């Protein structure tokens, strides 16, 4: 009897252990909620016809929550979250009257005091002027419909055309939510990225740290640029370091032969965000090993042939381009480490067409000739009669771009781009800013010609410029703090930061002169009463 009992006990224990193992196996094979919500990613190697409605809806809900996290509430609920502007009412002309005109309600005195923010940059982004919501984003206002799955389907189709031999399904399964995909999904008619979109931070992390698996030279352009690819198929435009922080562009250089600086690209992104334009794709600095991350992995034979070892024992290369691509202007590492800017690439034009517009105030790009706007003081009146600038919004957006360019000293704004899907009713893309921040000791007033000749500016832009001229939010201070987060910090030398404050004062002085000549209402165009966005 004992033996029979022992055998039964052993059999029972074995069955129990078997049941436990089976339960664990079943749990491991049950798909997670995240996978089910984007299961279309594994099937998106074709067109959008293969996507199931349930997966698109799930992805859409997630995406909408992410993109609209700061703008989902109504104006009244937004106003309740504003910090008190009591300390700002007496500085720099930004009075309580200005805030009331901007439809920004002051919080009630009974509210509990918020924790004091020591960071000037955080305080700036908590200011009411940086909490003005964009309109509700509908399906037609999004660059890629309503779901991130749309982007993947389109991207996969274009990827298969470029690399037909590659199996993109493996990439899609392993990288369900790459940062570049979230960035693309968030692009809409009103902004390139949301004010507090977490995907922006994730994307900048990728630009700074992701492994580089491919480096090839970007065709065209006057100076050397590389397109770098990451394992998750994200891509970045790499501009190598050509000048040190303390070097200043010679006054004898023409603007069209100036160097393109990596730190100018980085700084332009931060300045654009501080001005609340958000029209420059994310840019991060990065220290690149030009042996392992360029030479050893490039498939570009022409680029590979330009590598050499300098007499000092450093790895150098120069590529092929119109300017500064020679042994005399080679880019050398120390011994193989080279700084550069990594800018997130916009969606390929095969899946998101962009239209290029020639700037009305484009320079002549000649050593001898002057452009028409340099000879005709009434040139703006002519521009205002010419489509698309007969639309006041388009002209005001160009003035915004002028303000950005003057602050960083960029004379090389010959064209700008917009997403073709949105027609004339969208923002300008502020691309290619490498020729900014060249001369801190000189303020090129001709850059402000559009503002000087047209004498108009958005009220929202004007109020933010006034705010950035005050001590609590001084432009040089918030720029210094913002740039401190970059891996290559310090990105700008102190003279360049000081130049920002000096130039800002000149912009405000020009606006004041316009107001004296034409009147406040004619110069300050109110874009805060329901007509800020087209």
Coordinates of C-alpha atoms in Angstrom, one line a residue:
X1 CA 0.0 0.0 0.0
X2 CA 2.9 2.3 0.8
X3 CA 4.4 1.9 -2.6
X4 CA 1.1 2.6 -4.3
X5 CA 0.6 5.8 -2.3
X6 CA 4.1 7.0 -3.1
X7 CA 3.5 6.4 -6.8
X8 CA 0.2 8.3 -6.8
X9 CA 1.9 11.2 -4.9
X10 CA 4.7 11.3 -7.5
X11 CA 2.2 11.2 -10.4
X12 CA 0.2 14.0 -8.8
X13 CA 3.3 16.2 -8.3
X14 CA 4.4 15.6 -11.8
X15 CA 1.0 16.6 -13.2
X16 CA 1.0 19.7 -11.0
X17 CA 4.4 20.8 -12.3
X18 CA 3.4 20.1 -15.9
X19 CA 0.3 22.3 -15.4
X20 CA 2.5 25.2 -14.1
X21 CA 4.8 24.9 -17.1
X22 CA 1.9 24.9 -19.5
X23 CA 0.4 28.0 -17.9
X24 CA 3.7 29.9 -18.2
X25 CA 4.0 28.9 -21.9
X26 CA 0.5 30.1 -22.6
X27 CA 1.1 33.4 -20.9
X28 CA 4.3 33.9 -22.9
X29 CA 2.5 33.3 -26.2
X30 CA -0.4 35.7 -25.5
X31 CA 0.2 38.9 -27.6
X32 CA 0.6 42.0 -25.5
X33 CA -1.8 45.0 -25.7
X34 CA 0.9 47.2 -27.3
X35 CA 1.6 44.6 -30.0
X36 CA -2.1 44.1 -30.7
X37 CA -2.6 47.9 -30.9
X38 CA -0.1 48.2 -33.7
X39 CA -0.2 44.7 -35.3
X40 CA -0.5 46.5 -38.6
X41 CA 3.2 47.3 -38.3
X42 CA 4.1 43.7 -39.1
X43 CA 1.9 43.7 -42.2
X44 CA 2.7 47.1 -43.5
X45 CA 5.2 46.1 -46.1
X46 CA 2.7 46.9 -48.8
X47 CA 0.1 49.6 -49.1
X48 CA -2.5 50.8 -46.6
X49 CA -5.1 48.4 -48.0
X50 CA -3.5 45.6 -45.8
X51 CA -4.2 47.5 -42.5
X52 CA -7.0 46.3 -40.4
X53 CA -9.5 48.9 -39.1
X54 CA -9.2 47.8 -35.5
X55 CA -5.4 48.3 -35.5
X56 CA -5.6 51.7 -37.2
X57 CA -8.2 52.8 -34.7
X58 CA -6.0 51.7 -31.8
X59 CA -2.9 53.4 -33.2
X60 CA -5.0 56.5 -33.9
X61 CA -6.2 56.8 -30.3
X62 CA -2.6 56.4 -29.0
X63 CA -1.3 59.0 -31.4
X64 CA -4.0 61.5 -30.7
X65 CA -3.3 61.3 -27.0
X66 CA 0.3 61.9 -27.6
X67 CA 0.1 64.7 -30.1
X68 CA -2.7 66.6 -28.4
X69 CA -1.7 66.2 -24.8
X70 CA -1.1 69.9 -24.4
X71 CA -4.1 71.1 -26.4
X72 CA -6.9 68.7 -25.6
X73 CA -8.5 71.0 -23.1
X74 CA -10.7 74.0 -23.9
X75 CA -9.5 77.6 -23.6
X76 CA -11.1 77.9 -20.1
X77 CA -9.3 74.9 -18.7
X78 CA -6.1 76.1 -20.3
X79 CA -6.3 79.4 -18.6
X80 CA -6.6 77.7 -15.2
X81 CA -3.2 76.1 -15.7
X82 CA -1.4 79.4 -16.4
X83 CA 1.2 80.6 -14.0
X84 CA 0.9 84.1 -12.6
X85 CA 2.4 86.8 -14.7
X86 CA 2.4 89.3 -11.8
X87 CA 6.2 89.7 -11.9
X88 CA 6.2 90.4 -15.6
X89 CA 3.6 93.2 -15.8
X90 CA 6.1 96.1 -15.5
X91 CA 9.1 95.0 -17.6
X92 CA 9.9 95.4 -21.2
X93 CA 6.6 96.8 -22.2
X94 CA 4.8 93.5 -21.7
X95 CA 2.0 94.8 -19.6
X96 CA -1.2 93.3 -18.3
X97 CA -3.0 95.2 -21.1
X98 CA -0.9 93.3 -23.6
X99 CA -1.9 90.0 -22.0
X100 CA -5.5 90.9 -21.9
X101 CA -5.4 91.9 -25.6
X102 CA -4.0 88.4 -26.3
X103 CA -7.1 86.8 -24.8
X104 CA -4.9 85.4 -21.9
X105 CA -6.8 85.4 -18.6
X106 CA -4.9 86.0 -15.4
X107 CA -5.4 83.3 -12.8
X108 CA -7.5 84.0 -9.7
X109 CA -5.6 85.1 -6.5
X110 CA -7.2 82.3 -4.5
X111 CA -5.3 79.6 -6.4
X112 CA -2.6 77.7 -4.5
X113 CA 0.9 79.1 -5.2
X114 CA 2.8 76.9 -7.6
X115 CA 6.3 75.7 -6.9
X116 CA 8.9 78.2 -7.8
X117 CA 10.7 77.4 -11.1
X118 CA 14.4 78.2 -10.9
X119 CA 15.0 77.4 -14.6
X120 CA 14.4 80.4 -16.8
X121 CA 13.8 78.1 -19.8
X122 CA 11.1 76.1 -17.9
X123 CA 9.6 79.4 -16.7
X124 CA 9.5 80.6 -20.3
X125 CA 7.7 77.5 -21.6
X126 CA 5.2 77.9 -18.7
X127 CA 4.3 81.4 -19.7
X128 CA 0.8 82.0 -21.1
X129 CA 2.3 83.1 -24.5
X130 CA 3.7 79.6 -24.8
X131 CA 0.4 77.8 -24.0
X132 CA -1.7 79.3 -26.8
X133 CA -3.4 76.2 -28.3
X134 CA -3.4 75.3 -32.0
X135 CA -6.7 74.6 -33.6
X136 CA -8.2 71.1 -33.4
X137 CA -6.2 68.8 -35.8
X138 CA -8.5 66.9 -38.1
X139 CA -7.6 64.1 -40.5
X140 CA -7.0 66.4 -43.4
X141 CA -4.7 68.6 -41.2
X142 CA -2.3 65.7 -40.6
X143 CA 0.6 64.9 -43.0
X144 CA -0.1 61.2 -42.8
X145 CA -3.8 60.8 -42.0
X146 CA -4.7 59.8 -38.5
X147 CA -2.6 56.8 -37.5
X148 CA 1.1 56.0 -37.2
X149 CA 0.3 52.9 -39.2
X150 CA -0.3 55.1 -42.2
X151 CA 3.3 56.4 -42.0
X152 CA 4.7 52.9 -41.7
X153 CA 2.7 51.6 -44.7
X154 CA 3.8 54.5 -46.9
X155 CA 7.4 54.4 -45.6
X156 CA 7.6 50.6 -46.2
X157 CA 6.4 51.0 -49.8
X158 CA 9.0 53.7 -50.5
X159 CA 11.6 51.7 -48.7
X160 CA 10.9 48.6 -50.9
X161 CA 11.4 50.8 -54.0
X162 CA 14.8 52.1 -52.7
X163 CA 16.0 48.7 -51.3
X164 CA 13.9 46.0 -53.0
X165 CA 16.2 43.2 -51.8
X166 CA 15.6 44.1 -48.1
X167 CA 13.0 42.4 -45.9
X168 CA 11.4 45.4 -44.2
X169 CA 9.0 43.3 -42.2
X170 CA 11.8 42.3 -39.8
X171 CA 12.5 46.0 -39.2
X172 CA 8.8 46.8 -38.7
X173 CA 8.3 44.0 -36.2
X174 CA 11.4 44.9 -34.1
X175 CA 10.8 48.6 -34.1
X176 CA 7.1 49.1 -33.4
X177 CA 7.6 52.7 -32.2
X178 CA 10.8 54.2 -33.4
X179 CA 11.2 57.9 -32.5
X180 CA 11.3 59.1 -36.1
X181 CA 8.0 57.4 -36.8
X182 CA 6.4 59.3 -33.9
X183 CA 7.9 62.5 -35.2
X184 CA 6.5 61.9 -38.7
X185 CA 3.1 61.0 -37.3
X186 CA 2.9 64.3 -35.3
X187 CA 3.5 66.6 -38.3
X188 CA 0.4 68.6 -39.1
X189 CA -0.7 71.8 -40.9
X190 CA 0.1 74.0 -37.9
X191 CA 3.4 72.7 -36.5
X192 CA 6.3 70.4 -37.2
X193 CA 6.2 69.1 -33.6
X194 CA 4.1 69.8 -30.5
X195 CA 5.5 72.0 -27.7
X196 CA 5.9 69.1 -25.3
X197 CA 5.9 66.1 -27.6
X198 CA 8.0 63.4 -25.9
X199 CA 9.0 62.0 -29.3
X200 CA 11.1 65.1 -29.9
X201 CA 13.3 64.2 -26.9
X202 CA 13.5 60.5 -27.9
X203 CA 14.4 61.5 -31.4
X204 CA 17.2 63.8 -30.2
X205 CA 18.5 60.9 -28.1
X206 CA 18.6 58.7 -31.2
X207 CA 20.4 61.4 -33.1
X208 CA 23.1 61.6 -30.4
X209 CA 23.5 57.9 -29.5
X210 CA 22.0 55.5 -32.0
X211 CA 24.5 53.2 -33.8
X212 CA 25.4 54.4 -37.3
X213 CA 25.1 51.6 -39.8
X214 CA 25.5 53.6 -43.1
X215 CA 27.2 56.9 -44.1
X216 CA 27.0 58.3 -47.7
X217 CA 27.5 61.7 -49.1
X218 CA 24.3 63.7 -49.9
X219 CA 24.3 64.7 -53.5
X220 CA 24.1 68.4 -54.5
X221 CA 24.8 71.4 -52.3
X222 CA 27.9 73.5 -52.1
X223 CA 29.5 71.9 -49.1
X224 CA 30.0 68.3 -47.7
X225 CA 27.0 66.7 -46.0
X226 CA 26.5 63.0 -45.1
X227 CA 23.3 61.0 -44.8
X228 CA 23.6 58.6 -41.9
X229 CA 21.3 55.7 -41.2
X230 CA 20.4 54.0 -37.9
X231 CA 19.4 50.4 -37.2
X232 CA 15.7 51.4 -36.9
X233 CA 16.0 53.0 -40.4
X234 CA 15.9 56.5 -39.0
X235 CA 18.1 58.9 -40.9
X236 CA 20.0 62.1 -40.1
X237 CA 21.9 64.8 -42.1
X238 CA 25.4 65.1 -40.7
X239 CA 27.3 68.4 -41.1
X240 CA 30.9 68.2 -39.9
X241 CA 32.7 70.8 -37.8
X242 CA 34.6 73.3 -39.9
X243 CA 35.2 76.1 -37.5
X244 CA 36.0 76.2 -33.8
X245 CA 33.6 78.0 -31.3
X246 CA 35.9 81.1 -31.1
X247 CA 36.5 81.6 -34.8
X248 CA 34.6 84.4 -36.5
X249 CA 33.9 84.6 -40.2
X250 CA 36.1 87.1 -42.0
X251 CA 34.4 90.4 -43.0
X252 CA 35.9 89.8 -46.5
X253 CA 33.9 86.6 -47.1
X254 CA 30.9 86.8 -49.3
X255 CA 27.8 85.3 -47.7
X256 CA 27.6 82.6 -50.4
X257 CA 31.1 81.4 -49.8
X258 CA 30.9 81.3 -46.0
X259 CA 31.4 78.0 -44.1
X260 CA 28.4 75.9 -43.1
X261 CA 28.8 75.5 -39.3
X262 CA 27.6 72.5 -37.4
X263 CA 27.0 74.5 -34.2
X264 CA 24.9 77.0 -36.2
X265 CA 22.5 74.1 -37.2
X266 CA 22.3 73.0 -33.5
X267 CA 21.7 76.6 -32.2
X268 CA 19.2 77.4 -34.9
X269 CA 17.0 74.5 -33.8
X270 CA 17.1 75.7 -30.2
X271 CA 16.4 79.4 -31.1
X272 CA 13.5 78.4 -33.3
X273 CA 11.9 76.5 -30.4
X274 CA 12.5 79.3 -28.0
X275 CA 10.7 81.7 -30.4
X276 CA 7.9 79.1 -30.4
X277 CA 8.1 78.7 -34.2
X278 CA 8.9 75.0 -34.1
X279 CA 9.7 74.9 -37.9
X280 CA 13.2 73.4 -37.8
X281 CA 13.5 69.6 -37.5
X282 CA 15.3 68.4 -34.3
X283 CA 19.1 68.7 -34.4
X284 CA 21.6 67.3 -31.9
X285 CA 25.4 67.5 -31.7
X286 CA 27.4 64.3 -31.9
X287 CA 31.0 63.2 -31.7
X288 CA 31.6 60.9 -34.6
X289 CA 34.3 58.3 -35.1
X290 CA 35.1 59.0 -38.8
X291 CA 37.0 55.7 -39.1
X292 CA 34.4 53.3 -37.8
X293 CA 31.2 55.4 -38.4
X294 CA 32.1 56.8 -41.9
X295 CA 35.1 55.3 -43.7
X296 CA 34.7 51.6 -42.7
X297 CA 30.9 51.4 -43.4
X298 CA 30.4 53.7 -46.4
X299 CA 29.3 52.3 -49.7
X300 CA 30.1 55.6 -51.4
X301 CA 33.2 54.8 -53.4
X302 CA 33.8 58.5 -54.2
X303 CA 33.7 59.4 -50.6
X304 CA 35.9 56.5 -49.5
X305 CA 38.7 57.6 -52.0
X306 CA 39.0 61.0 -50.3
X307 CA 40.2 59.5 -46.9
X308 CA 43.8 59.9 -45.9
X309 CA 46.1 60.2 -42.9
X310 CA 47.5 63.6 -42.2
X311 CA 51.2 64.3 -41.3
X312 CA 49.9 64.7 -37.7
X313 CA 48.6 61.2 -37.8
X314 CA 44.9 62.2 -37.9
X315 CA 42.2 60.6 -40.1
X316 CA 41.0 63.1 -42.7
X317 CA 38.6 63.2 -45.7
X318 CA 37.0 65.9 -47.9
X319 CA 34.4 64.3 -50.2
X320 CA 33.1 66.0 -53.4
X321 CA 31.3 69.4 -53.4
X322 CA 31.5 72.9 -54.9
X323 CA 33.3 74.6 -52.0
X324 CA 36.0 73.4 -49.6
X325 CA 36.2 69.8 -50.8
X326 CA 39.9 69.5 -51.3
X327 CA 43.0 68.3 -49.4
X328 CA 43.6 71.9 -48.3
X329 CA 40.1 72.0 -46.7
X330 CA 40.0 68.5 -45.4
X331 CA 38.0 67.5 -42.3
X332 CA 40.3 65.9 -39.8
X333 CA 39.5 64.0 -36.6
X334 CA 41.6 64.0 -33.4
X335 CA 42.8 61.4 -34.3
X336 CA 39.5 60.1 -35.7
X337 CA 36.9 61.9 -33.5
X338 CA 35.0 64.7 -35.3
X339 CA 32.2 66.9 -34.0
X340 CA 29.1 67.4 -36.2
X341 CA 25.4 68.2 -36.2
X342 CA 22.8 65.5 -36.7
X343 CA 19.6 66.8 -38.1
X344 CA 16.5 64.6 -38.4
X345 CA 15.5 64.1 -42.0
X346 CA 12.0 65.0 -43.0
X347 CA 9.8 62.3 -44.7
X348 CA 11.1 61.3 -48.1
X349 CA 9.5 63.4 -50.9
X350 CA 8.2 60.1 -52.4
X351 CA 5.7 60.0 -49.5
X352 CA 5.4 63.7 -48.5
X353 CA 6.0 66.1 -51.3
X354 CA 7.4 69.5 -50.4
X355 CA 7.2 72.7 -52.5
X356 CA 10.2 75.0 -52.7
X357 CA 9.5 78.8 -52.7
X358 CA 12.0 81.4 -53.8
X359 CA 12.2 84.2 -51.2
X360 CA 11.1 87.6 -52.5
X361 CA 14.1 89.1 -50.6
X362 CA 16.6 86.6 -52.0
X363 CA 20.1 88.1 -52.5
X364 CA 21.7 88.3 -55.9
X365 CA 24.5 85.8 -55.1
X366 CA 26.7 88.0 -57.2
X367 CA 29.9 89.8 -56.4
X368 CA 28.8 92.8 -58.5
X369 CA 25.0 93.0 -58.8
X370 CA 22.4 94.0 -56.3
X371 CA 18.9 92.5 -55.9
X372 CA 15.8 94.6 -56.7
X373 CA 14.8 94.9 -53.1
X374 CA 18.2 96.6 -52.3
X375 CA 17.4 99.3 -54.9
X376 CA 13.7 99.8 -54.4
X377 CA 12.5 101.2 -51.0
X378 CA 8.8 100.5 -52.0
X379 CA 9.6 96.9 -52.9
X380 CA 7.2 95.4 -50.3
X381 CA 4.2 97.1 -51.9
X382 CA 5.1 95.2 -55.1
X383 CA 5.4 91.9 -53.2
X384 CA 2.0 92.3 -51.5
X385 CA 0.3 92.4 -54.8
X386 CA 2.0 89.1 -55.9
X387 CA 0.6 85.7 -55.0
X388 CA 1.0 84.0 -52.6
X389 CA 2.1 87.1 -50.6
X390 CA -1.2 88.9 -51.3
X391 CA -2.3 86.6 -48.5
X392 CA -1.3 88.5 -45.3
X393 CA -0.6 85.3 -43.4
X394 CA 2.1 84.2 -45.9
X395 CA 3.8 87.5 -45.6
X396 CA 3.7 87.5 -41.8
X397 CA 5.2 84.0 -41.8
X398 CA 8.1 85.4 -43.9
X399 CA 8.6 88.2 -41.4
X400 CA 8.9 85.5 -38.7
X401 CA 11.6 83.8 -40.7
X402 CA 13.3 87.2 -41.1
X403 CA 13.4 87.6 -37.3
X404 CA 15.0 84.2 -36.9
X405 CA 17.6 84.9 -39.6
X406 CA 18.6 88.3 -38.2
X407 CA 19.0 87.0 -34.7
X408 CA 21.5 84.3 -35.9
X409 CA 23.0 86.5 -38.7
X410 CA 22.0 84.2 -41.5
X411 CA 22.2 85.9 -44.9
X412 CA 21.7 82.7 -46.9
X413 CA 17.9 82.4 -47.0
X414 CA 17.3 82.1 -50.7
X415 CA 14.5 79.5 -50.6
X416 CA 12.1 78.0 -48.1
X417 CA 9.8 75.0 -48.3
X418 CA 6.3 73.9 -47.3
X419 CA 4.5 70.6 -47.4
X420 CA 2.6 70.4 -50.6
X421 CA -0.4 68.7 -49.1
X422 CA -1.3 71.8 -47.1
X423 CA -1.2 74.2 -50.0
X424 CA -0.8 77.9 -49.0
X425 CA -2.3 77.4 -45.5
X426 CA 0.6 76.1 -43.5
X427 CA 3.9 77.0 -41.9
X428 CA 7.3 77.5 -43.5
X429 CA 10.1 75.0 -43.0
X430 CA 13.2 76.8 -41.8
X431 CA 15.8 74.4 -43.3
X432 CA 19.6 74.8 -43.9
X433 CA 20.8 77.2 -41.2
X434 CA 24.5 76.4 -41.3
X435 CA 25.6 79.9 -42.3
X436 CA 24.2 81.5 -39.2
X437 CA 26.2 82.5 -36.2
X438 CA 29.3 83.4 -38.2
X439 CA 30.0 87.0 -37.0
X440 CA 29.0 88.0 -33.5
X441 CA 30.7 91.4 -33.8
X442 CA 28.5 92.5 -36.7
X443 CA 24.7 92.9 -37.0
X444 CA 23.6 92.6 -40.7
X445 CA 20.7 95.0 -40.8
X446 CA 19.9 94.1 -44.4
X447 CA 18.5 90.8 -43.2
X448 CA 15.7 92.9 -41.6
X449 CA 14.7 94.5 -44.9
X450 CA 11.4 92.7 -45.1
X451 CA 10.4 94.0 -41.7
X452 CA 11.7 97.5 -42.4
X453 CA 9.9 97.8 -45.8
X454 CA 6.6 96.1 -44.9
X455 CA 6.4 97.3 -41.3
X456 CA 4.1 94.4 -40.1
X457 CA 4.6 91.6 -37.6
X458 CA 2.4 89.1 -35.8
X459 CA 1.2 90.2 -32.4
X460 CA 2.2 86.8 -30.9
X461 CA 5.7 87.1 -32.3
X462 CA 6.0 90.7 -31.1
X463 CA 4.9 89.8 -27.6
X464 CA 7.3 86.9 -27.3
X465 CA 10.2 89.1 -28.5
X466 CA 9.2 91.6 -25.8
X467 CA 9.2 88.9 -23.2
X468 CA 12.6 87.6 -24.3
X469 CA 14.0 91.1 -23.8
X470 CA 13.1 91.1 -20.1
X471 CA 15.5 90.0 -17.3
X472 CA 13.4 87.0 -16.1
X473 CA 13.4 85.5 -19.7
X474 CA 16.5 87.1 -21.3
X475 CA 17.1 85.5 -24.7
X476 CA 20.8 84.9 -24.1
X477 CA 20.1 83.1 -20.8
X478 CA 17.4 80.8 -22.1
X479 CA 19.5 80.0 -25.1
X480 CA 22.5 79.2 -22.9
X481 CA 20.4 76.9 -20.8
X482 CA 18.7 75.2 -23.7
X483 CA 22.1 74.6 -25.5
X484 CA 23.5 73.2 -22.3
X485 CA 21.5 70.0 -22.9
X486 CA 23.4 69.3 -26.1
X487 CA 26.1 66.6 -26.1
X488 CA 28.6 69.1 -27.6
X489 CA 27.9 71.9 -25.0
X490 CA 29.0 74.7 -25.0
X491 CA 27.7 75.0 -28.5
X492 CA 28.0 78.8 -28.8
X493 CA 30.7 81.2 -27.5
X494 CA 29.6 83.9 -25.1
X495 CA 30.0 86.7 -27.7
X496 CA 27.4 85.0 -29.9
X497 CA 24.9 84.7 -27.0
X498 CA 25.4 88.4 -26.1
X499 CA 24.8 89.3 -29.8
X500 CA 21.3 87.7 -29.5
X501 CA 20.3 90.2 -26.9
X502 CA 21.7 93.1 -28.8
X503 CA 20.0 92.1 -32.1
X504 CA 16.7 91.5 -30.3
X505 CA 16.7 95.1 -29.1
X506 CA 17.3 96.3 -32.7
X507 CA 14.3 94.3 -33.9
X508 CA 12.1 95.8 -31.2
X509 CA 13.4 99.3 -32.0
X510 CA 12.5 98.8 -35.7
X511 CA 9.0 97.8 -34.8
X512 CA 8.6 100.8 -32.5
X513 CA 9.8 103.1 -35.4
X514 CA 7.2 101.4 -37.6
X515 CA 4.5 102.0 -35.0
X516 CA 5.4 105.7 -34.8
X517 CA 5.1 106.1 -38.6
X518 CA 2.1 103.9 -39.3
X519 CA 0.3 103.4 -36.0
X520 CA 0.1 100.4 -33.7
X521 CA -2.9 98.7 -35.4
X522 CA -1.3 98.8 -38.9
X523 CA 2.0 97.3 -37.7
X524 CA 1.0 94.8 -35.0
X525 CA -1.3 92.3 -36.8
X526 CA -3.5 90.6 -34.2
X527 CA -3.2 86.9 -34.7
X528 CA -4.5 85.9 -31.2
X529 CA -8.2 86.3 -31.7
X530 CA -9.1 83.1 -33.4
X531 CA -7.1 83.8 -36.6
X532 CA -3.6 82.9 -35.6
X533 CA -3.5 79.9 -37.9
X534 CA -4.7 80.7 -41.5

